[in-house]
Amino acid sequence: MDTVSIKIPASPVYLQVVRLVAAGLATRLRFTIDEIEDLKIAVDEMSAYFTGATGREGSIDVRFTLHEGSIEIAGTGRLAPGEKLRTDLTELSRMILETVTDSASLEQTDGTPTFSLVKSKAQ
Amino acid sequence: MNERATLSKDEVRSLFEAYRAADPVDQLSFRARLVEQHIGLVEFLARRFRNRGEPLEDLVQVGTIGLLKAIERFDLEREVEFSPYATPTIVGELKRHFRDKGWAVRVPRRLQELHLELTKVVGHLGQDLGRSPTVAEIAHTMNTTEETVLEGLEIAQAYNFTSLDAPIDTDEGGTTSFADQLGEDDEHLENLEYRASLAPEMAKLPERERRILYLRFFKGLTQSEIADKLEISQMHVSRLLNRTLATLRHALEEE
């Protein structure tokens, strides 16, 4: 089980890097273009909760774990105290994530927001 | 008589006079002849804008809109020739097209070309394979690296981004409901559920974007399947979908 970790500033500007890493790793797993596009949408959808539309003070740790035929992406928000964010998925987000991932969740433990998602390739 | 024969200045002028004098029914055919007479000019001008990521046919179509505007505005009283008069209008229309629909951020030509080729290859491979292709398959077909393909896919998001704030399509001027545009298999119930969970941000989206959103997240069609259904490329679907989702995320933010 290989893992890759990156840390980005909590700004939408750097989500491209996360998308590219996700796409690169999914390519290793022989995901199709459709599946890669789904994965990118999931990354954007989840990360948006941490970065907001214009960015927040702090950073985000993103860990990618490669399984047999699936990829797991876990994000942890290291945001400055006082940055308030939503910790429940909206109806729309839930629906989007249900469509593009196998599973996805957004949580908050001891004030630290985390997300996790898993996407498998079709058999 | 060959209809495409180039008319002299005087003949063009006579044609304009006939066009202006004709009753509305006949006007159309005169206008068609004026367009035909100047389509070469449109093609010539459109060609100056190719390699910017849009097919030439589309550019000729855009240029033709400029030509039609010029035909409407051309003042016969003034002693000027039509072609020099029409040129800035046609070029203006093409420039506006790129400003409205073109690359939002300056994308290097290499990446624009990569993007164009990718769009084609993804479409062809998808048809040949009967499924969405993998990055390795695309790279192999294009004789390039997987990294290059990934870069090309990502750059697609830069395209067409400005029209994010564009007003909703209301070409018909009517109140076409979204439901009208859905296929027959779309149940009333689904539609209700759909509206309840997404309104009111959804209402602000252009019809096509709403339709793509609906097909992807309510009907569960893949991007490739949506591309087939709407007869656009998968990459275009990806672009529109990402743009729409970005808009919706912003809308949530502003709640």
mmCIF file of C-alpha atoms in Angstrom:
data_model
loop_
_atom_site.group_PDB
_atom_site.id
_atom_site.type_symbol
_atom_site.label_atom_id
_atom_site.label_comp_id
_atom_site.label_asym_id
_atom_site.label_seq_id
_atom_site.Cartn_x
_atom_site.Cartn_y
_atom_site.Cartn_z
ATOM 1 C CA MET A 1 0.000 0.000 0.000
ATOM 2 C CA ASP A 2 1.875 3.047 -1.243
ATOM 3 C CA THR A 3 1.091 6.465 0.096
ATOM 4 C CA VAL A 4 1.879 9.937 -1.189
ATOM 5 C CA SER A 5 1.478 13.030 0.962
ATOM 6 C CA ILE A 6 1.423 16.682 0.080
ATOM 7 C CA LYS A 7 0.774 19.860 2.014
ATOM 8 C CA ILE A 8 -0.720 22.875 0.300
ATOM 9 C CA PRO A 9 -1.741 26.358 1.436
ATOM 10 C CA ALA A 10 -5.511 26.404 2.085
ATOM 11 C CA SER A 11 -6.246 28.253 -1.139
ATOM 12 C CA PRO A 12 -8.206 27.163 -4.227
ATOM 13 C CA VAL A 13 -5.173 28.171 -6.287
ATOM 14 C CA TYR A 14 -3.327 25.070 -5.115
ATOM 15 C CA LEU A 15 -6.139 22.623 -5.749
ATOM 16 C CA GLN A 16 -4.779 22.143 -9.221
ATOM 17 C CA VAL A 17 -1.748 20.479 -7.637
ATOM 18 C CA VAL A 18 -3.969 18.124 -5.665
ATOM 19 C CA ARG A 19 -5.971 17.305 -8.789
ATOM 20 C CA LEU A 20 -2.824 16.577 -10.755
ATOM 21 C CA VAL A 21 -1.418 14.302 -8.067
ATOM 22 C CA ALA A 22 -4.753 12.511 -7.815
ATOM 23 C CA ALA A 23 -4.911 12.126 -11.601
ATOM 24 C CA GLY A 24 -1.309 10.956 -11.775
ATOM 25 C CA LEU A 25 -1.844 8.294 -9.143
ATOM 26 C CA ALA A 26 -5.157 7.214 -10.649
ATOM 27 C CA THR A 27 -3.305 6.799 -13.933
ATOM 28 C CA ARG A 28 -1.000 4.320 -12.218
ATOM 29 C CA LEU A 29 -4.107 2.356 -11.282
ATOM 30 C CA ARG A 30 -5.304 2.491 -14.918
ATOM 31 C CA PHE A 31 -8.374 4.574 -14.207
ATOM 32 C CA THR A 32 -10.267 5.695 -17.315
ATOM 33 C CA ILE A 33 -10.609 9.360 -18.222
ATOM 34 C CA ASP A 34 -14.172 9.376 -16.912
ATOM 35 C CA GLU A 35 -13.013 7.975 -13.584
ATOM 36 C CA ILE A 36 -10.171 10.468 -13.357
ATOM 37 C CA GLU A 37 -12.566 13.337 -14.057
ATOM 38 C CA ASP A 38 -14.833 12.018 -11.308
ATOM 39 C CA LEU A 39 -11.921 11.867 -8.907
ATOM 40 C CA LYS A 40 -10.964 15.453 -9.681
ATOM 41 C CA ILE A 41 -14.512 16.608 -9.079
ATOM 42 C CA ALA A 42 -14.496 14.814 -5.723
ATOM 43 C CA VAL A 43 -11.193 16.439 -4.741
ATOM 44 C CA ASP A 44 -12.532 19.874 -5.648
ATOM 45 C CA GLU A 45 -15.810 19.306 -3.877
ATOM 46 C CA MET A 46 -14.200 18.200 -0.629
ATOM 47 C CA SER A 47 -11.353 20.679 -0.635
ATOM 48 C CA ALA A 48 -13.738 23.561 -1.206
ATOM 49 C CA TYR A 49 -14.972 23.080 2.351
ATOM 50 C CA PHE A 50 -11.469 23.812 3.625
ATOM 51 C CA THR A 51 -10.350 26.516 1.239
ATOM 52 C CA GLY A 52 -13.627 28.373 0.748
ATOM 53 C CA ALA A 53 -13.995 30.362 -2.450
ATOM 54 C CA THR A 54 -11.073 32.671 -1.805
ATOM 55 C CA GLY A 55 -8.787 30.720 0.510
ATOM 56 C CA ARG A 56 -8.246 30.552 4.252
ATOM 57 C CA GLU A 57 -5.359 31.056 6.610
ATOM 58 C CA GLY A 58 -3.492 27.788 7.113
ATOM 59 C CA SER A 59 -2.733 24.678 5.129
ATOM 60 C CA ILE A 60 -4.193 21.345 4.116
ATOM 61 C CA ASP A 61 -2.454 17.984 4.395
ATOM 62 C CA VAL A 62 -3.543 15.572 1.716
ATOM 63 C CA ARG A 63 -2.637 11.911 1.851
ATOM 64 C CA PHE A 64 -3.206 9.575 -1.080
ATOM 65 C CA THR A 65 -3.228 5.841 -0.456
ATOM 66 C CA LEU A 66 -3.100 3.432 -3.356
ATOM 67 C CA HIS A 67 -4.978 0.173 -2.974
ATOM 68 C CA GLU A 68 -5.572 -2.581 -5.489
ATOM 69 C CA GLY A 69 -7.829 -0.854 -8.019
ATOM 70 C CA SER A 70 -8.806 2.009 -5.749
ATOM 71 C CA ILE A 71 -7.448 5.230 -4.366
ATOM 72 C CA GLU A 72 -8.159 6.756 -0.990
ATOM 73 C CA ILE A 73 -7.681 10.454 -0.398
ATOM 74 C CA ALA A 74 -7.653 11.912 3.097
ATOM 75 C CA GLY A 75 -7.446 15.612 3.838
ATOM 76 C CA THR A 76 -6.734 17.365 7.119
ATOM 77 C CA GLY A 77 -7.294 21.097 7.504
ATOM 78 C CA ARG A 78 -4.573 22.879 9.498
ATOM 79 C CA LEU A 79 -6.377 26.153 9.612
ATOM 80 C CA ALA A 80 -5.665 29.213 11.691
ATOM 81 C CA PRO A 81 -7.803 29.494 14.846
ATOM 82 C CA GLY A 82 -10.880 31.528 14.118
ATOM 83 C CA GLU A 83 -11.365 30.184 10.589
ATOM 84 C CA LYS A 84 -14.945 29.007 10.701
ATOM 85 C CA LEU A 85 -16.058 26.340 8.313
ATOM 86 C CA ARG A 86 -18.983 24.092 7.598
ATOM 87 C CA THR A 87 -18.506 20.571 8.778
ATOM 88 C CA ASP A 88 -21.584 18.971 7.293
ATOM 89 C CA LEU A 89 -21.936 18.236 3.619
ATOM 90 C CA THR A 90 -24.659 20.087 1.757
ATOM 91 C CA GLU A 91 -27.370 18.117 -0.022
ATOM 92 C CA LEU A 92 -25.753 18.955 -3.312
ATOM 93 C CA SER A 93 -22.279 17.922 -2.195
ATOM 94 C CA ARG A 94 -23.591 14.667 -0.858
ATOM 95 C CA MET A 95 -25.281 13.911 -4.137
ATOM 96 C CA ILE A 96 -22.225 14.839 -6.174
ATOM 97 C CA LEU A 97 -19.931 12.742 -4.011
ATOM 98 C CA GLU A 98 -22.278 9.768 -4.066
ATOM 99 C CA THR A 99 -22.110 9.849 -7.834
ATOM 100 C CA VAL A 100 -18.383 10.314 -8.275
ATOM 101 C CA THR A 101 -16.928 8.291 -5.380
ATOM 102 C CA ASP A 102 -17.487 4.989 -3.579
ATOM 103 C CA SER A 103 -17.617 6.750 -0.259
ATOM 104 C CA ALA A 104 -16.899 10.193 1.093
ATOM 105 C CA SER A 105 -17.141 11.867 4.460
ATOM 106 C CA LEU A 106 -16.428 15.163 6.119
ATOM 107 C CA GLU A 107 -15.764 15.250 9.836
ATOM 108 C CA GLN A 108 -14.409 17.368 12.619
ATOM 109 C CA THR A 109 -12.477 16.000 15.580
ATOM 110 C CA ASP A 110 -11.180 18.279 18.312
ATOM 111 C CA GLY A 111 -11.620 21.246 16.048
ATOM 112 C CA THR A 112 -9.624 19.718 13.207
ATOM 113 C CA PRO A 113 -11.625 19.208 10.027
ATOM 114 C CA THR A 114 -10.905 16.107 7.977
ATOM 115 C CA PHE A 115 -12.259 14.581 4.825
ATOM 116 C CA SER A 116 -11.887 11.172 3.341
ATOM 117 C CA LEU A 117 -12.915 9.674 0.036
ATOM 118 C CA VAL A 118 -12.440 6.421 -1.821
ATOM 119 C CA LYS A 119 -12.775 5.835 -5.533
ATOM 120 C CA SER A 120 -12.406 2.473 -7.282
ATOM 121 C CA LYS A 121 -12.079 1.806 -10.942
ATOM 122 C CA ALA A 122 -14.759 -0.154 -12.729
ATOM 123 C CA GLN A 123 -14.073 -3.870 -13.048
ATOM 124 C CA MET B 1 -24.556 31.164 -64.648
ATOM 125 C CA ASN B 2 -22.216 30.363 -61.815
ATOM 126 C CA GLU B 3 -23.729 31.877 -58.710
ATOM 127 C CA ARG B 4 -20.430 32.059 -56.907
ATOM 128 C CA ALA B 5 -18.912 34.182 -59.605
ATOM 129 C CA THR B 6 -17.459 37.284 -58.029
ATOM 130 C CA LEU B 7 -19.569 40.337 -58.660
ATOM 131 C CA SER B 8 -18.071 43.675 -59.526
ATOM 132 C CA LYS B 9 -18.379 46.634 -57.167
ATOM 133 C CA ASP B 10 -21.337 47.940 -59.146
ATOM 134 C CA GLU B 11 -23.033 44.577 -59.172
ATOM 135 C CA VAL B 12 -22.669 44.314 -55.404
ATOM 136 C CA ARG B 13 -24.170 47.766 -55.121
ATOM 137 C CA SER B 14 -27.105 46.759 -57.326
ATOM 138 C CA LEU B 15 -27.605 43.675 -55.257
ATOM 139 C CA PHE B 16 -27.757 45.837 -52.123
ATOM 140 C CA GLU B 17 -30.253 48.131 -53.794
ATOM 141 C CA ALA B 18 -32.393 45.172 -54.791
ATOM 142 C CA TYR B 19 -32.119 43.807 -51.244
ATOM 143 C CA ARG B 20 -33.227 47.058 -49.669
ATOM 144 C CA ALA B 21 -36.075 47.514 -52.116
ATOM 145 C CA ALA B 22 -37.394 43.957 -51.974
ATOM 146 C CA ASP B 23 -40.374 42.952 -49.885
ATOM 147 C CA PRO B 24 -39.619 40.878 -46.796
ATOM 148 C CA VAL B 25 -40.147 37.535 -48.496
ATOM 149 C CA ASP B 26 -37.693 38.216 -51.303
ATOM 150 C CA GLN B 27 -35.251 39.985 -49.017
ATOM 151 C CA LEU B 28 -34.057 36.672 -47.628
ATOM 152 C CA SER B 29 -32.859 35.396 -50.974
ATOM 153 C CA PHE B 30 -31.112 38.674 -51.762
ATOM 154 C CA ARG B 31 -29.448 38.570 -48.391
ATOM 155 C CA ALA B 32 -28.376 34.991 -48.970
ATOM 156 C CA ARG B 33 -26.730 36.099 -52.204
ATOM 157 C CA LEU B 34 -24.958 38.940 -50.423
ATOM 158 C CA VAL B 35 -23.686 36.500 -47.803
ATOM 159 C CA GLU B 36 -22.566 34.042 -50.448
ATOM 160 C CA GLN B 37 -20.777 36.798 -52.261
ATOM 161 C CA HIS B 38 -18.775 37.726 -49.167
ATOM 162 C CA ILE B 39 -18.308 34.389 -47.460
ATOM 163 C CA GLY B 40 -14.794 34.265 -48.904
ATOM 164 C CA LEU B 41 -13.950 37.392 -46.946
ATOM 165 C CA VAL B 42 -15.350 35.808 -43.776
ATOM 166 C CA GLU B 43 -13.295 32.662 -44.358
ATOM 167 C CA PHE B 44 -10.190 34.709 -44.989
ATOM 168 C CA LEU B 45 -10.654 36.677 -41.753
ATOM 169 C CA ALA B 46 -11.665 33.611 -39.727
ATOM 170 C CA ARG B 47 -8.485 31.842 -40.799
ATOM 171 C CA ARG B 48 -6.487 34.529 -39.018
ATOM 172 C CA PHE B 49 -8.036 33.341 -35.766
ATOM 173 C CA ARG B 50 -7.490 29.627 -36.115
ATOM 174 C CA ASN B 51 -4.954 27.919 -33.836
ATOM 175 C CA ARG B 52 -6.694 29.546 -30.949
ATOM 176 C CA GLY B 53 -8.452 26.382 -29.979
ATOM 177 C CA GLU B 54 -11.640 26.658 -32.019
ATOM 178 C CA PRO B 55 -12.517 24.767 -35.211
ATOM 179 C CA LEU B 56 -12.446 26.899 -38.360
ATOM 180 C CA GLU B 57 -16.082 26.079 -39.192
ATOM 181 C CA ASP B 58 -17.207 27.573 -35.904
ATOM 182 C CA LEU B 59 -15.180 30.693 -36.572
ATOM 183 C CA VAL B 60 -16.686 31.081 -40.028
ATOM 184 C CA GLN B 61 -20.099 30.851 -38.417
ATOM 185 C CA VAL B 62 -19.201 33.557 -35.918
ATOM 186 C CA GLY B 63 -17.733 35.695 -38.686
ATOM 187 C CA THR B 64 -20.919 35.275 -40.695
ATOM 188 C CA ILE B 65 -22.870 36.858 -37.858
ATOM 189 C CA GLY B 66 -20.563 39.846 -38.214
ATOM 190 C CA LEU B 67 -21.163 39.829 -41.954
ATOM 191 C CA LEU B 68 -24.941 39.860 -41.438
ATOM 192 C CA LYS B 69 -24.632 42.802 -39.063
ATOM 193 C CA ALA B 70 -22.518 44.647 -41.627
ATOM 194 C CA ILE B 71 -25.089 43.932 -44.345
ATOM 195 C CA GLU B 72 -27.824 45.414 -42.150
ATOM 196 C CA ARG B 73 -25.813 48.518 -41.302
ATOM 197 C CA PHE B 74 -24.259 49.209 -44.671
ATOM 198 C CA ASP B 75 -25.224 52.669 -45.863
ATOM 199 C CA LEU B 76 -25.630 52.815 -49.631
ATOM 200 C CA GLU B 77 -25.626 56.606 -49.557
ATOM 201 C CA ARG B 78 -22.014 56.633 -48.585
ATOM 202 C CA GLU B 79 -19.601 56.040 -51.403
ATOM 203 C CA VAL B 80 -17.663 53.217 -49.785
ATOM 204 C CA GLU B 81 -17.184 49.646 -50.876
ATOM 205 C CA PHE B 82 -18.826 46.957 -48.852
ATOM 206 C CA SER B 83 -15.832 44.670 -48.193
ATOM 207 C CA PRO B 84 -13.616 47.258 -46.456
ATOM 208 C CA TYR B 85 -16.706 48.416 -44.587
ATOM 209 C CA ALA B 86 -17.593 44.901 -43.404
ATOM 210 C CA THR B 87 -14.091 43.816 -42.397
ATOM 211 C CA PRO B 88 -13.913 45.570 -38.992
ATOM 212 C CA THR B 89 -17.416 44.320 -38.116
ATOM 213 C CA ILE B 90 -16.493 40.722 -38.936
ATOM 214 C CA VAL B 91 -13.172 40.937 -37.093
ATOM 215 C CA GLY B 92 -14.964 42.583 -34.178
ATOM 216 C CA GLU B 93 -17.395 39.692 -33.982
ATOM 217 C CA LEU B 94 -14.567 37.159 -34.001
ATOM 218 C CA LYS B 95 -12.658 39.022 -31.304
ATOM 219 C CA ARG B 96 -15.755 39.270 -29.177
ATOM 220 C CA HIS B 97 -16.267 35.539 -29.565
ATOM 221 C CA PHE B 98 -12.813 34.886 -28.176
ATOM 222 C CA ARG B 99 -13.243 37.375 -25.411
ATOM 223 C CA ASP B 100 -16.533 35.769 -24.392
ATOM 224 C CA LYS B 101 -15.807 32.156 -25.064
ATOM 225 C CA GLY B 102 -12.124 31.782 -25.528
ATOM 226 C CA TRP B 103 -9.234 30.943 -23.304
ATOM 227 C CA ALA B 104 -9.807 32.869 -20.130
ATOM 228 C CA VAL B 105 -6.225 32.834 -19.080
ATOM 229 C CA ARG B 106 -3.391 33.057 -21.516
ATOM 230 C CA VAL B 107 -2.681 29.450 -22.413
ATOM 231 C CA PRO B 108 0.510 28.715 -24.342
ATOM 232 C CA ARG B 109 -0.127 27.603 -27.913
ATOM 233 C CA ARG B 110 1.518 24.230 -27.239
ATOM 234 C CA LEU B 111 -1.073 23.481 -24.560
ATOM 235 C CA GLN B 112 -3.941 24.755 -26.664
ATOM 236 C CA GLU B 113 -2.907 22.418 -29.455
ATOM 237 C CA LEU B 114 -2.444 19.601 -27.000
ATOM 238 C CA HIS B 115 -5.923 20.266 -25.720
ATOM 239 C CA LEU B 116 -7.411 20.211 -29.210
ATOM 240 C CA GLU B 117 -5.706 16.956 -30.076
ATOM 241 C CA LEU B 118 -6.718 15.407 -26.754
ATOM 242 C CA THR B 119 -10.340 16.310 -27.373
ATOM 243 C CA LYS B 120 -10.225 14.461 -30.687
ATOM 244 C CA VAL B 121 -8.282 11.450 -29.442
ATOM 245 C CA VAL B 122 -10.473 10.952 -26.361
ATOM 246 C CA GLY B 123 -13.543 11.007 -28.604
ATOM 247 C CA HIS B 124 -12.176 8.588 -31.197
ATOM 248 C CA LEU B 125 -10.687 6.179 -28.684
ATOM 249 C CA GLY B 126 -13.875 6.176 -26.677
ATOM 250 C CA GLN B 127 -15.825 5.133 -29.757
ATOM 251 C CA ASP B 128 -13.316 2.469 -30.760
ATOM 252 C CA LEU B 129 -13.099 0.985 -27.286
ATOM 253 C CA GLY B 130 -16.743 1.385 -26.366
ATOM 254 C CA ARG B 131 -15.665 2.833 -23.024
ATOM 255 C CA SER B 132 -13.778 5.771 -21.635
ATOM 256 C CA PRO B 133 -10.051 5.405 -22.479
ATOM 257 C CA THR B 134 -7.223 5.318 -19.946
ATOM 258 C CA VAL B 135 -4.416 7.867 -19.844
ATOM 259 C CA ALA B 136 -1.953 5.198 -21.030
ATOM 260 C CA GLU B 137 -4.116 4.452 -24.064
ATOM 261 C CA ILE B 138 -4.388 8.130 -24.945
ATOM 262 C CA ALA B 139 -0.653 8.697 -24.488
ATOM 263 C CA HIS B 140 0.078 5.707 -26.702
ATOM 264 C CA THR B 141 -2.254 6.919 -29.449
ATOM 265 C CA MET B 142 -0.856 10.444 -29.328
ATOM 266 C CA ASN B 143 2.667 9.148 -29.129
ATOM 267 C CA THR B 144 3.334 11.225 -26.043
ATOM 268 C CA THR B 145 3.855 10.733 -22.302
ATOM 269 C CA GLU B 146 1.201 10.163 -19.668
ATOM 270 C CA GLU B 147 2.346 13.377 -17.952
ATOM 271 C CA THR B 148 1.629 15.358 -21.076
ATOM 272 C CA VAL B 149 -1.861 13.885 -21.286
ATOM 273 C CA LEU B 150 -2.553 14.719 -17.628
ATOM 274 C CA GLU B 151 -1.312 18.233 -18.173
ATOM 275 C CA GLY B 152 -3.590 18.566 -21.187
ATOM 276 C CA LEU B 153 -6.609 17.327 -19.235
ATOM 277 C CA GLU B 154 -5.972 19.765 -16.429
ATOM 278 C CA ILE B 155 -5.479 22.722 -18.728
ATOM 279 C CA ALA B 156 -8.946 22.108 -20.101
ATOM 280 C CA GLN B 157 -10.247 23.774 -16.979
ATOM 281 C CA ALA B 158 -8.723 27.085 -18.008
ATOM 282 C CA TYR B 159 -10.819 27.095 -21.120
ATOM 283 C CA ASN B 160 -14.056 28.976 -21.332
ATOM 284 C CA PHE B 161 -13.868 30.099 -17.767
ATOM 285 C CA THR B 162 -14.948 33.694 -18.289
ATOM 286 C CA SER B 163 -18.481 32.800 -19.246
ATOM 287 C CA LEU B 164 -18.994 31.669 -15.668
ATOM 288 C CA ASP B 165 -20.725 34.959 -15.024
ATOM 289 C CA ALA B 166 -22.540 34.985 -18.332
ATOM 290 C CA PRO B 167 -26.269 35.565 -18.161
ATOM 291 C CA ILE B 168 -28.655 32.655 -18.456
ATOM 292 C CA ASP B 169 -29.537 31.570 -21.985
ATOM 293 C CA THR B 170 -32.903 32.969 -22.835
ATOM 294 C CA ASP B 171 -32.619 32.947 -26.588
ATOM 295 C CA GLU B 172 -36.219 31.952 -27.068
ATOM 296 C CA GLY B 173 -37.333 34.710 -24.767
ATOM 297 C CA GLY B 174 -39.969 32.342 -23.475
ATOM 298 C CA THR B 175 -40.175 30.572 -20.166
ATOM 299 C CA THR B 176 -38.929 27.182 -21.248
ATOM 300 C CA SER B 177 -38.949 25.132 -18.129
ATOM 301 C CA PHE B 178 -36.123 22.751 -17.459
ATOM 302 C CA ALA B 179 -38.623 19.921 -17.350
ATOM 303 C CA ASP B 180 -39.530 20.596 -20.986
ATOM 304 C CA GLN B 181 -36.008 19.887 -22.022
ATOM 305 C CA LEU B 182 -35.667 16.594 -20.279
ATOM 306 C CA GLY B 183 -36.198 13.301 -21.999
ATOM 307 C CA GLU B 184 -39.453 11.430 -21.741
ATOM 308 C CA ASP B 185 -38.009 8.936 -19.312
ATOM 309 C CA ASP B 186 -37.469 11.621 -16.715
ATOM 310 C CA GLU B 187 -40.059 11.042 -14.082
ATOM 311 C CA HIS B 188 -42.018 13.859 -12.586
ATOM 312 C CA LEU B 189 -40.996 12.720 -9.145
ATOM 313 C CA GLU B 190 -37.294 12.787 -9.907
ATOM 314 C CA ASN B 191 -37.697 16.241 -11.197
ATOM 315 C CA LEU B 192 -39.360 17.407 -8.014
ATOM 316 C CA GLU B 193 -36.648 15.934 -5.883
ATOM 317 C CA TYR B 194 -34.130 17.529 -8.137
ATOM 318 C CA ARG B 195 -35.621 20.946 -7.791
ATOM 319 C CA ALA B 196 -36.062 20.771 -4.069
ATOM 320 C CA SER B 197 -32.474 19.938 -3.311
ATOM 321 C CA LEU B 198 -30.826 22.347 -5.649
ATOM 322 C CA ALA B 199 -33.002 25.382 -5.951
ATOM 323 C CA PRO B 200 -32.470 28.271 -6.034
ATOM 324 C CA GLU B 201 -28.884 28.251 -7.303
ATOM 325 C CA MET B 202 -29.910 25.840 -10.033
ATOM 326 C CA ALA B 203 -32.417 28.247 -11.435
ATOM 327 C CA LYS B 204 -29.649 30.653 -12.292
ATOM 328 C CA LEU B 205 -27.735 28.191 -14.451
ATOM 329 C CA PRO B 206 -27.963 28.082 -18.232
ATOM 330 C CA GLU B 207 -30.160 25.235 -19.520
ATOM 331 C CA ARG B 208 -27.338 23.188 -20.938
ATOM 332 C CA GLU B 209 -25.356 23.318 -17.710
ATOM 333 C CA ARG B 210 -28.419 22.314 -15.727
ATOM 334 C CA ARG B 211 -29.064 19.474 -18.108
ATOM 335 C CA ILE B 212 -25.499 18.178 -17.766
ATOM 336 C CA LEU B 213 -25.734 18.417 -14.006
ATOM 337 C CA TYR B 214 -29.002 16.542 -14.064
ATOM 338 C CA LEU B 215 -27.738 13.811 -16.386
ATOM 339 C CA ARG B 216 -24.556 13.316 -14.366
ATOM 340 C CA PHE B 217 -25.853 13.438 -10.820
ATOM 341 C CA PHE B 218 -29.493 12.483 -11.103
ATOM 342 C CA LYS B 219 -29.464 10.079 -14.004
ATOM 343 C CA GLY B 220 -25.979 8.755 -13.297
ATOM 344 C CA LEU B 221 -24.710 9.064 -16.865
ATOM 345 C CA THR B 222 -20.920 9.234 -17.213
ATOM 346 C CA GLN B 223 -19.254 12.239 -18.818
ATOM 347 C CA SER B 224 -18.670 10.212 -21.993
ATOM 348 C CA GLU B 225 -22.310 9.174 -22.155
ATOM 349 C CA ILE B 226 -23.411 12.774 -21.692
ATOM 350 C CA ALA B 227 -20.986 13.809 -24.419
ATOM 351 C CA ASP B 228 -22.613 11.330 -26.816
ATOM 352 C CA LYS B 229 -26.089 12.404 -25.879
ATOM 353 C CA LEU B 230 -25.418 16.117 -26.303
ATOM 354 C CA GLU B 231 -23.084 15.584 -29.245
ATOM 355 C CA ILE B 232 -20.217 17.509 -27.706
ATOM 356 C CA SER B 233 -16.803 16.261 -26.619
ATOM 357 C CA GLN B 234 -16.196 14.598 -23.262
ATOM 358 C CA MET B 235 -13.694 17.322 -22.467
ATOM 359 C CA HIS B 236 -16.312 19.949 -23.137
ATOM 360 C CA VAL B 237 -18.679 18.156 -20.759
ATOM 361 C CA SER B 238 -15.896 18.082 -18.168
ATOM 362 C CA ARG B 239 -15.307 21.776 -18.586
ATOM 363 C CA LEU B 240 -18.953 22.738 -18.335
ATOM 364 C CA LEU B 241 -19.496 20.455 -15.369
ATOM 365 C CA ASN B 242 -16.514 21.788 -13.444
ATOM 366 C CA ARG B 243 -17.502 25.333 -14.175
ATOM 367 C CA THR B 244 -21.056 24.696 -13.038
ATOM 368 C CA LEU B 245 -19.938 23.035 -9.823
ATOM 369 C CA ALA B 246 -17.578 25.926 -9.117
ATOM 370 C CA THR B 247 -20.472 28.335 -9.582
ATOM 371 C CA LEU B 248 -22.646 26.348 -7.208
ATOM 372 C CA ARG B 249 -19.892 26.219 -4.585
ATOM 373 C CA HIS B 250 -19.566 29.976 -4.779
ATOM 374 C CA ALA B 251 -23.293 30.339 -4.434
ATOM 375 C CA LEU B 252 -23.219 28.284 -1.233
ATOM 376 C CA GLU B 253 -20.447 30.440 0.105
ATOM 377 C CA GLU B 254 -22.572 33.516 -0.267
ATOM 378 C CA GLU B 255 -25.509 32.119 1.619
#
